[in-house]
PDB file of C-alpha atoms in Angstrom:
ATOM      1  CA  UNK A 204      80.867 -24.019  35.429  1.00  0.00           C
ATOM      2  CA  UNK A 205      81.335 -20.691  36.241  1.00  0.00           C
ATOM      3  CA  UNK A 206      84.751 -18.667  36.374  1.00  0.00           C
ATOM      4  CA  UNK A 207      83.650 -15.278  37.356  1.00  0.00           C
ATOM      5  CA  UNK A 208      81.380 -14.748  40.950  1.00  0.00           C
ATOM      6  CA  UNK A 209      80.473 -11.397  41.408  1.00  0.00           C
ATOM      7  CA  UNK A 210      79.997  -9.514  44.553  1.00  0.00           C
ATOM      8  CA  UNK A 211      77.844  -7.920  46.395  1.00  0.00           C
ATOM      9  CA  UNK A 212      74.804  -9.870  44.658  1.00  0.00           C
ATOM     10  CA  UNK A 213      72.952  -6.996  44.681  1.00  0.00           C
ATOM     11  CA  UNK A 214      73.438  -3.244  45.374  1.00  0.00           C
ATOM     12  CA  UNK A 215      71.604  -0.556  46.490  1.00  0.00           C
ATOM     13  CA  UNK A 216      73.062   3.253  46.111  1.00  0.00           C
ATOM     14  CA  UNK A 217      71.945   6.905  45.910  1.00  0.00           C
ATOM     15  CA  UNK A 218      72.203   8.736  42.979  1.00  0.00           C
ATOM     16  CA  UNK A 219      75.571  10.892  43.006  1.00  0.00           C
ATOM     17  CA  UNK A 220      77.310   8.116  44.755  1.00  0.00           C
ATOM     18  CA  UNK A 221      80.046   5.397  43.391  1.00  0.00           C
ATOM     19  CA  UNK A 222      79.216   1.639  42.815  1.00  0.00           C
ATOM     20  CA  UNK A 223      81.587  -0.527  43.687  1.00  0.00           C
ATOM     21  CA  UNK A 224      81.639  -4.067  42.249  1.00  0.00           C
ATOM     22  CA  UNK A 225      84.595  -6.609  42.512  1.00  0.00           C
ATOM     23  CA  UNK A 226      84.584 -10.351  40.410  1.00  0.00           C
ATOM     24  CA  UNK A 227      86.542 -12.940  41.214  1.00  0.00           C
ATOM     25  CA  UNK A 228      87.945 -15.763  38.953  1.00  0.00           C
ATOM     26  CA  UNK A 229      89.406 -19.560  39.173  1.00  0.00           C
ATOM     27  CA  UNK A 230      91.664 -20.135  36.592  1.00  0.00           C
ATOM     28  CA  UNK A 231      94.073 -17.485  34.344  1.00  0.00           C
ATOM     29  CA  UNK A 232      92.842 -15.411  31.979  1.00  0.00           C
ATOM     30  CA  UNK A 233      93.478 -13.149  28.751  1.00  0.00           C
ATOM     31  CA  UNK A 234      91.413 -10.646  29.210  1.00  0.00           C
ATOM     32  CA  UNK A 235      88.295  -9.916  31.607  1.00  0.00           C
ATOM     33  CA  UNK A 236      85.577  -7.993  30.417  1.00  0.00           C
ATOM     34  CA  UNK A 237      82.711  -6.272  32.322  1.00  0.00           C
ATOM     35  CA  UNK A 238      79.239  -6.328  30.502  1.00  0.00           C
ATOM     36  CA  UNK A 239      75.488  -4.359  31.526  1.00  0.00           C
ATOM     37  CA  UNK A 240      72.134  -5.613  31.196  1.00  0.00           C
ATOM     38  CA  UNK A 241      69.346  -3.382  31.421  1.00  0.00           C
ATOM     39  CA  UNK A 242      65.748  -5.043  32.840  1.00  0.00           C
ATOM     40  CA  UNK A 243      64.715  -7.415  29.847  1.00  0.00           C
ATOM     41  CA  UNK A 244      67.416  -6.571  27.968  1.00  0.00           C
ATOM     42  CA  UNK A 245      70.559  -8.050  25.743  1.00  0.00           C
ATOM     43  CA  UNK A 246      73.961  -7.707  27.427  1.00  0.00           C
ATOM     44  CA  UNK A 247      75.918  -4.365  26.615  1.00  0.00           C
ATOM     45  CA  UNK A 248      79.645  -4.407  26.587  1.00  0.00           C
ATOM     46  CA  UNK A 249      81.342  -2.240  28.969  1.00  0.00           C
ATOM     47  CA  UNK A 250      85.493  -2.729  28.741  1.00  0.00           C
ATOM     48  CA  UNK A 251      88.024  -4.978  28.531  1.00  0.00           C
ATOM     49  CA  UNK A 252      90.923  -5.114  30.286  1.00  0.00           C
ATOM     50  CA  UNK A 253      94.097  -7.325  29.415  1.00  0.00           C
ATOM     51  CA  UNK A 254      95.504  -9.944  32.087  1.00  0.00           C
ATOM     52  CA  UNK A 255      98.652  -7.766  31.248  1.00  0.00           C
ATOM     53  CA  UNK A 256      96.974  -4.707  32.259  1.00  0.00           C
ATOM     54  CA  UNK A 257      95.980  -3.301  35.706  1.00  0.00           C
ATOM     55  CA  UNK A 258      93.743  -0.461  35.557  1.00  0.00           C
ATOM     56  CA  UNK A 259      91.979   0.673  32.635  1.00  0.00           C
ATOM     57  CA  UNK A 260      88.860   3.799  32.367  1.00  0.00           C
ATOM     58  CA  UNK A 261      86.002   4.404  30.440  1.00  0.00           C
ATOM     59  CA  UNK A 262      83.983   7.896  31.196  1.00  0.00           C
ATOM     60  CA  UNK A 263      82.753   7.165  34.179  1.00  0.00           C
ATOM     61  CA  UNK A 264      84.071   3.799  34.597  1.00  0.00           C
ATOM     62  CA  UNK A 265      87.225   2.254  36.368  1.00  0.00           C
ATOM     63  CA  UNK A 266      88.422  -1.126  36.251  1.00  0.00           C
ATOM     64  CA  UNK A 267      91.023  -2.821  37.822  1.00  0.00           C
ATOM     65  CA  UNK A 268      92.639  -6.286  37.498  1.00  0.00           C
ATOM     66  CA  UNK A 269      94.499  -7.881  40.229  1.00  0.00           C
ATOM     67  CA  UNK A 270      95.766 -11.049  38.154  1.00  0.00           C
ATOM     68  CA  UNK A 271      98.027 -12.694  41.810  1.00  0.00           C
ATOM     69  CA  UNK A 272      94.634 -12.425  43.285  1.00  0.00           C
ATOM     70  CA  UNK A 273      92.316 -13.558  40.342  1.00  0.00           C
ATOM     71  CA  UNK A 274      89.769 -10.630  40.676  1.00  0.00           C
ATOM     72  CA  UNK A 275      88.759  -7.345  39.212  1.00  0.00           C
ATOM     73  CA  UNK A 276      86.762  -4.595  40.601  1.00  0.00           C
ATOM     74  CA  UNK A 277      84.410  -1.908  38.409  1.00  0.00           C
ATOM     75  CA  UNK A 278      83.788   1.083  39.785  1.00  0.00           C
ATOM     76  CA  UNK A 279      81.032   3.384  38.426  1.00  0.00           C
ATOM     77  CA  UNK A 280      81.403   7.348  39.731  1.00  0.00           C
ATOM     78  CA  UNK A 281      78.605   9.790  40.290  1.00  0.00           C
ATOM     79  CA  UNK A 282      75.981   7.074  39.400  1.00  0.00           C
ATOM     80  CA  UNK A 283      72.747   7.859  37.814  1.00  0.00           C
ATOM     81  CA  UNK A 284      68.943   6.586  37.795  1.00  0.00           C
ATOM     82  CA  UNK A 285      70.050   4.984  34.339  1.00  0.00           C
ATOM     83  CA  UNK A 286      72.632   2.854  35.660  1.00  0.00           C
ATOM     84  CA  UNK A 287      70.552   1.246  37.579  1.00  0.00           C
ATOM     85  CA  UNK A 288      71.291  -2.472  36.212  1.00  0.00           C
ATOM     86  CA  UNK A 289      72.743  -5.951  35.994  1.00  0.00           C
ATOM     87  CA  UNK A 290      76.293  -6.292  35.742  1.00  0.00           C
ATOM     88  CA  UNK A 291      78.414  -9.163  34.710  1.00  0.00           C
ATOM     89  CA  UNK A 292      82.085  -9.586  34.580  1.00  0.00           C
ATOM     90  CA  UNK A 293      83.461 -12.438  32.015  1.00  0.00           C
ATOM     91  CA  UNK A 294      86.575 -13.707  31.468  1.00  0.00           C
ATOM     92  CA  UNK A 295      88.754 -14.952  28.393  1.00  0.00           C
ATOM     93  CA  UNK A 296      91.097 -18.064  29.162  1.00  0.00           C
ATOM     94  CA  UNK A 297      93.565 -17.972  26.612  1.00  0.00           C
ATOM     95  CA  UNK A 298      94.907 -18.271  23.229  1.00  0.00           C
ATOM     96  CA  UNK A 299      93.069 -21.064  21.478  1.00  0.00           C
ATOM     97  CA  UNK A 300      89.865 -20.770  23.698  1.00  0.00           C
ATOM     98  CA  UNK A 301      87.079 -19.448  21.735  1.00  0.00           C
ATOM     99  CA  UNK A 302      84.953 -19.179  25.140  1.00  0.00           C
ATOM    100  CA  UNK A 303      83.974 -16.281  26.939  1.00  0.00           C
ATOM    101  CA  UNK A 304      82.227 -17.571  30.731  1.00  0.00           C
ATOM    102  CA  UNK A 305      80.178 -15.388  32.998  1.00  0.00           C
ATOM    103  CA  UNK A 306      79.671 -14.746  36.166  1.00  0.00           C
ATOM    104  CA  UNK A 307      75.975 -14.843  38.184  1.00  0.00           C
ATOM    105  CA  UNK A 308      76.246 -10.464  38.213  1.00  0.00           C
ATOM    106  CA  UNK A 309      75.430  -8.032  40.402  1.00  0.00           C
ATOM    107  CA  UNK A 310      71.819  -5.960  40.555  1.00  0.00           C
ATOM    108  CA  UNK A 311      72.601  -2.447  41.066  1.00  0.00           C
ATOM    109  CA  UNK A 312      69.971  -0.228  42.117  1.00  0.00           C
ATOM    110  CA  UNK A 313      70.233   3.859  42.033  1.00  0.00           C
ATOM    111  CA  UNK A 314      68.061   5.576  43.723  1.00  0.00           C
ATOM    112  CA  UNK A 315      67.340   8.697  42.197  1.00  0.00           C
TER     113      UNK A 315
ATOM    114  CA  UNK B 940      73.126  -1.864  10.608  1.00  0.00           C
ATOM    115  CA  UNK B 941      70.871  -4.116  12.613  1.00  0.00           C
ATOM    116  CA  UNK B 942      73.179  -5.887  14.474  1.00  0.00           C
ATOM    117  CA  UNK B 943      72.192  -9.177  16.297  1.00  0.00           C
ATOM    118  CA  UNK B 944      68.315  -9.912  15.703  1.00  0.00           C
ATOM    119  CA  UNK B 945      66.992 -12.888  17.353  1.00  0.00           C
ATOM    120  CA  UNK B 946      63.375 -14.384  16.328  1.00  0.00           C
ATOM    121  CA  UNK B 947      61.014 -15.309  18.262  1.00  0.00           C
ATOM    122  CA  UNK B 948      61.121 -12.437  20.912  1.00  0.00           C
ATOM    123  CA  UNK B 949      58.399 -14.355  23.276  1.00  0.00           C
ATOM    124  CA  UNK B 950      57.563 -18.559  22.311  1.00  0.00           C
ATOM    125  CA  UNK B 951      55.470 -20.723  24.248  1.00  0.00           C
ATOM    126  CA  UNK B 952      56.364 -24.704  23.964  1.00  0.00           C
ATOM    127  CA  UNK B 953      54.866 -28.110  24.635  1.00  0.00           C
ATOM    128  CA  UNK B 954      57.387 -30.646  26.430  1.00  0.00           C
ATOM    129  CA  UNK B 955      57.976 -32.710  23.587  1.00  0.00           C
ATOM    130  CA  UNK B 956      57.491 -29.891  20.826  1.00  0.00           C
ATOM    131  CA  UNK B 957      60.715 -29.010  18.948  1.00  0.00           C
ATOM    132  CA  UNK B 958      61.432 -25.414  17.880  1.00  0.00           C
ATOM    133  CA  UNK B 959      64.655 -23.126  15.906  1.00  0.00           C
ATOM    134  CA  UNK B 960      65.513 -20.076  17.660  1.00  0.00           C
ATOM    135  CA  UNK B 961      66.981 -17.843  14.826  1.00  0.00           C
ATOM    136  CA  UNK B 962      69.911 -15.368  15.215  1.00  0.00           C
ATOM    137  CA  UNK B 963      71.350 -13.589  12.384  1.00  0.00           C
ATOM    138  CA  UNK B 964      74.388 -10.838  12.445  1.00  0.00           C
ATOM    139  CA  UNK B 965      75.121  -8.513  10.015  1.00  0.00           C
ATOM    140  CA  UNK B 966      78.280  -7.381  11.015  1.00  0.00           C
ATOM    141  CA  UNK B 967      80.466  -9.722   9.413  1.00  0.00           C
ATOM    142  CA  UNK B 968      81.463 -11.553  12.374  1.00  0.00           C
ATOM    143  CA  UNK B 969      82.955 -14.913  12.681  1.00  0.00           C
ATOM    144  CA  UNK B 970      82.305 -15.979  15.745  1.00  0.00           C
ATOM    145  CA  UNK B 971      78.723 -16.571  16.642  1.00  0.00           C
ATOM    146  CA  UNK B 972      77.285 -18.025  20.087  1.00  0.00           C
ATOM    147  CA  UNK B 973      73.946 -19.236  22.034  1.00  0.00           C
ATOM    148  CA  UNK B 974      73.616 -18.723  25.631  1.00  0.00           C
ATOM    149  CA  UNK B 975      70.894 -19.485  28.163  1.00  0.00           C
ATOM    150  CA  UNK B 976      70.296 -17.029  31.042  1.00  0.00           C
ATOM    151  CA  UNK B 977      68.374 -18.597  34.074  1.00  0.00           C
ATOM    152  CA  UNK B 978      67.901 -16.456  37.384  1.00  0.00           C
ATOM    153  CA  UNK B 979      70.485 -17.245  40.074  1.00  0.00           C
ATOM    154  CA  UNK B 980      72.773 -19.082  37.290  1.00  0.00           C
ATOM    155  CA  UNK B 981      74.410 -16.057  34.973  1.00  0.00           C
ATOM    156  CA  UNK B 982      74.915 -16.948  31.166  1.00  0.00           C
ATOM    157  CA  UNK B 983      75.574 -20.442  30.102  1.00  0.00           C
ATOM    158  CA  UNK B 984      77.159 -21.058  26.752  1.00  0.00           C
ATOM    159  CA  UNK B 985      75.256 -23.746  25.082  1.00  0.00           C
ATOM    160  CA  UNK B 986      77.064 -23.758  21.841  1.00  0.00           C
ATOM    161  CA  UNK B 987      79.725 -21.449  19.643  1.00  0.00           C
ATOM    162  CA  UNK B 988      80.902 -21.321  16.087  1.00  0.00           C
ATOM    163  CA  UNK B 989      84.301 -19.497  14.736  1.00  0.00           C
ATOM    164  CA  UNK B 990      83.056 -19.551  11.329  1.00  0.00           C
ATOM    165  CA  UNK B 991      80.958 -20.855   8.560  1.00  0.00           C
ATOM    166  CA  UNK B 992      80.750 -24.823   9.215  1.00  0.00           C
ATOM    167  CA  UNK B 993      82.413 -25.080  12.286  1.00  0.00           C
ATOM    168  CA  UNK B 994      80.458 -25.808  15.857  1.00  0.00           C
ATOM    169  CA  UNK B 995      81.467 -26.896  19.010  1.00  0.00           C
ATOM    170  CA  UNK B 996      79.764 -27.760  22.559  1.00  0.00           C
ATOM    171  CA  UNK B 997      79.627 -25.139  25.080  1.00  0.00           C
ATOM    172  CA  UNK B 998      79.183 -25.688  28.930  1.00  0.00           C
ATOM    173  CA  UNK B 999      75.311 -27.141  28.208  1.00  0.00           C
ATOM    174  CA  UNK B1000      74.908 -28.195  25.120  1.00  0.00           C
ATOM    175  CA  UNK B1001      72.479 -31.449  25.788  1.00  0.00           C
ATOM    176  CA  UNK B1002      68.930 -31.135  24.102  1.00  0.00           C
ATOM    177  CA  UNK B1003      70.012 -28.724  21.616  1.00  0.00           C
ATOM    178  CA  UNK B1004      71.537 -28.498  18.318  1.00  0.00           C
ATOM    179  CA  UNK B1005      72.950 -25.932  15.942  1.00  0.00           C
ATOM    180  CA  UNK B1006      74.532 -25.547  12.758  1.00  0.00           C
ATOM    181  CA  UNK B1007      76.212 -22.685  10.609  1.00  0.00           C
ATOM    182  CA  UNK B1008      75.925 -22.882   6.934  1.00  0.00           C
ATOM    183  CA  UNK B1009      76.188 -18.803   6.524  1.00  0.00           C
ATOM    184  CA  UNK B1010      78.657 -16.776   8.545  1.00  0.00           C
ATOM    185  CA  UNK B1011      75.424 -14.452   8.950  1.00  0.00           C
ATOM    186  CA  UNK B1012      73.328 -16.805  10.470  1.00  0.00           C
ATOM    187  CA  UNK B1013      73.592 -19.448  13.219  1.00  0.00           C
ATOM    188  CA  UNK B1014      70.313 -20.814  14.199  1.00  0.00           C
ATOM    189  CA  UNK B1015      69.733 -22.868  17.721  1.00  0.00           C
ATOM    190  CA  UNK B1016      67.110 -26.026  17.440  1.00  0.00           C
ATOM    191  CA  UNK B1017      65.015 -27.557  20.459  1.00  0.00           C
ATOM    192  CA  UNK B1018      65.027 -31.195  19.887  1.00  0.00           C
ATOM    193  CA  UNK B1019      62.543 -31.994  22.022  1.00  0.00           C
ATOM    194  CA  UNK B1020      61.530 -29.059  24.819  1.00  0.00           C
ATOM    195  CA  UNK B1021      61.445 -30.214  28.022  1.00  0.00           C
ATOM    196  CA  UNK B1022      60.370 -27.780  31.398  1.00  0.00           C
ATOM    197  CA  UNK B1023      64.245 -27.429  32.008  1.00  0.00           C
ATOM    198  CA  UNK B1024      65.036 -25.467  28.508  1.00  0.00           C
ATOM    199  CA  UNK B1025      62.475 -22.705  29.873  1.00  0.00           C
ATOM    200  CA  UNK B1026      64.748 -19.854  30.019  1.00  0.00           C
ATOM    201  CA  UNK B1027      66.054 -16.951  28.476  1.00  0.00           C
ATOM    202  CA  UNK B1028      67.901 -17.451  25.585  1.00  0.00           C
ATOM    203  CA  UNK B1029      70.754 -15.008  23.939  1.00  0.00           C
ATOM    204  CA  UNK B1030      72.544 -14.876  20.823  1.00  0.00           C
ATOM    205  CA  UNK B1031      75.769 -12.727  20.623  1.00  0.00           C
ATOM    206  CA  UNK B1032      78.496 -12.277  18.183  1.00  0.00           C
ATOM    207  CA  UNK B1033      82.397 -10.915  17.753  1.00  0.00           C
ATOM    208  CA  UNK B1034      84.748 -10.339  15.665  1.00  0.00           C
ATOM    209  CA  UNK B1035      87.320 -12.895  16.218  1.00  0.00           C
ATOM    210  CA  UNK B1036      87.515 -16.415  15.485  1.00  0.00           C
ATOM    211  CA  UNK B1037      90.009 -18.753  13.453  1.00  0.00           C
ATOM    212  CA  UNK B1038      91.229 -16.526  11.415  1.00  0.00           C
ATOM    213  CA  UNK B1039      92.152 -13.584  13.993  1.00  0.00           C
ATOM    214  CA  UNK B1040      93.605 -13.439  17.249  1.00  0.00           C
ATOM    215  CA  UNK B1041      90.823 -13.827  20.489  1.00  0.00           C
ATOM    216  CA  UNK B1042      92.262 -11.176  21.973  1.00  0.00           C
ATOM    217  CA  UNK B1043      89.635  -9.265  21.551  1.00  0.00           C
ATOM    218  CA  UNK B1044      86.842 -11.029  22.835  1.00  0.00           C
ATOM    219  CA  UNK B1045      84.007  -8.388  22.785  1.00  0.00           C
ATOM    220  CA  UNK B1046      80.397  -9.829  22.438  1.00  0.00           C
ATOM    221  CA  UNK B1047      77.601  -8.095  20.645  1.00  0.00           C
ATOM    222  CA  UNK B1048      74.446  -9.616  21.928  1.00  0.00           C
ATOM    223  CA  UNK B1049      70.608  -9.889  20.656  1.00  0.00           C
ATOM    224  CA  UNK B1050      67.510  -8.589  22.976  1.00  0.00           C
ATOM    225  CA  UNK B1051      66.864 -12.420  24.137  1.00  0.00           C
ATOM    226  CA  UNK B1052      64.409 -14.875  22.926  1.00  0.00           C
ATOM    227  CA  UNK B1053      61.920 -15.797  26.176  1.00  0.00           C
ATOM    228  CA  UNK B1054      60.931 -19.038  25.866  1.00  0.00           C
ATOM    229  CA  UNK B1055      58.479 -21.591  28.104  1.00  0.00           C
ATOM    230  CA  UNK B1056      58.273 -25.283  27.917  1.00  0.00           C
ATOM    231  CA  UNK B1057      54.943 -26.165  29.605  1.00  0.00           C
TER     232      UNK B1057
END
């Protein structure tokens, strides 16, 4: 089944602007990870941020990890044309668990 | 290095024909999965191995089979396609498994292997 939803299902932005997407998980985690899929595409890995962690960057990338609430937001600054993409946030249950699960992802559309 | 190659890119089925999906890493990695991606459903893990001749069950693991003999390579068989195993199917790869810690966790994934059960 699956532990991460994301949300908004889809997104539509102009170019310059931030995207904003939040995931939301079930059950507690190790880590939660936040991966990109370009149109017809394999999935790229973004970051990864530890359950013991709250707020981790990447360039142009912010994530955050609210573990009380079980969710995590990404947030993508200035966006471009080639960010336009699916994201997916995943999560990591534990010690022991050799499973990552995904969520549905979110569509993000820039508009150049 | 190559990476994560998955073969075929595109394959067309009968229901009732049975088929092997090959992935193969050159990275050294230990851990090796197969996931299906359908629209409106994410990424389902089918099945995993954390090294040479181990496999488990993922979260949909009925009508197909896998195997790993290699820690390079860790092929996925069709039993028998049916209409339901059309999908979209990925490979993908990391660095931990039984012998390091899963913190880690980060996938390297194949371009997808499209495939359509008639």
């Amino acid at each position: 089944s699956q532990q991460g939803e994301e949300d908004p299902q889809a997104l539509s932005i102009q170019e310059g602007e931030n995207a904003t997407m939040n995931c939301s998980y079930k059950t507690s985690i190790n880590n939660l990870q936040w991966y990109r899929q370009n149109s017809g595409r394999g999935l790229v890995h973004l970051i990864l941020i530890r359950s013991n962690e709250r707020e981790k960057h990447s360039g142009r990338l912010r994530v955050t990890l609210d573990t009380s609430k079980k969710s995590s937001s990404l947030l993508i600054t200035a966006s471009r044309a080639a960010d336009t993409a699916s994201y997916f946030c995943a999560t990591h249950s534990g010690a022991g668990s050799y499973q990552l699960t995904f969520g549905k992802g979110t569509k993000l559309s820039v508009i150049p | 290095n190559a990476g994560v190659t998955q073969t075929p890119k595109f394959q067309v089925l009968k229901t009732g024909q049975s088929m092997t999906l090959q992935c193969a890493q050159d990275m050294n990695h230990e851990y090796m999965s197969w996931y299906r991606q359908d629209p409106g459903m994410g990424l389902r893990l089918i099945h995993y191995s954390v090294g040479a001749g181990i496999t488990d069950q993922g979260e949909v693991p009925n009508g197909y089979n896998v195997s790993r003999s290699t820690t390079e390579d860790f092929p996925l068989r069709l039993l028998s396609a049916a209409p339901s195993q059309t999908s979209v199917y990925f490979c993908a790869s990391s660095p931990f498994g039984t012998g390091n810690s899963p913190n880690t966790g980060e996938l390297f994934f194949g371009e997808g292997s499209r495939l359509t059960v008639l």
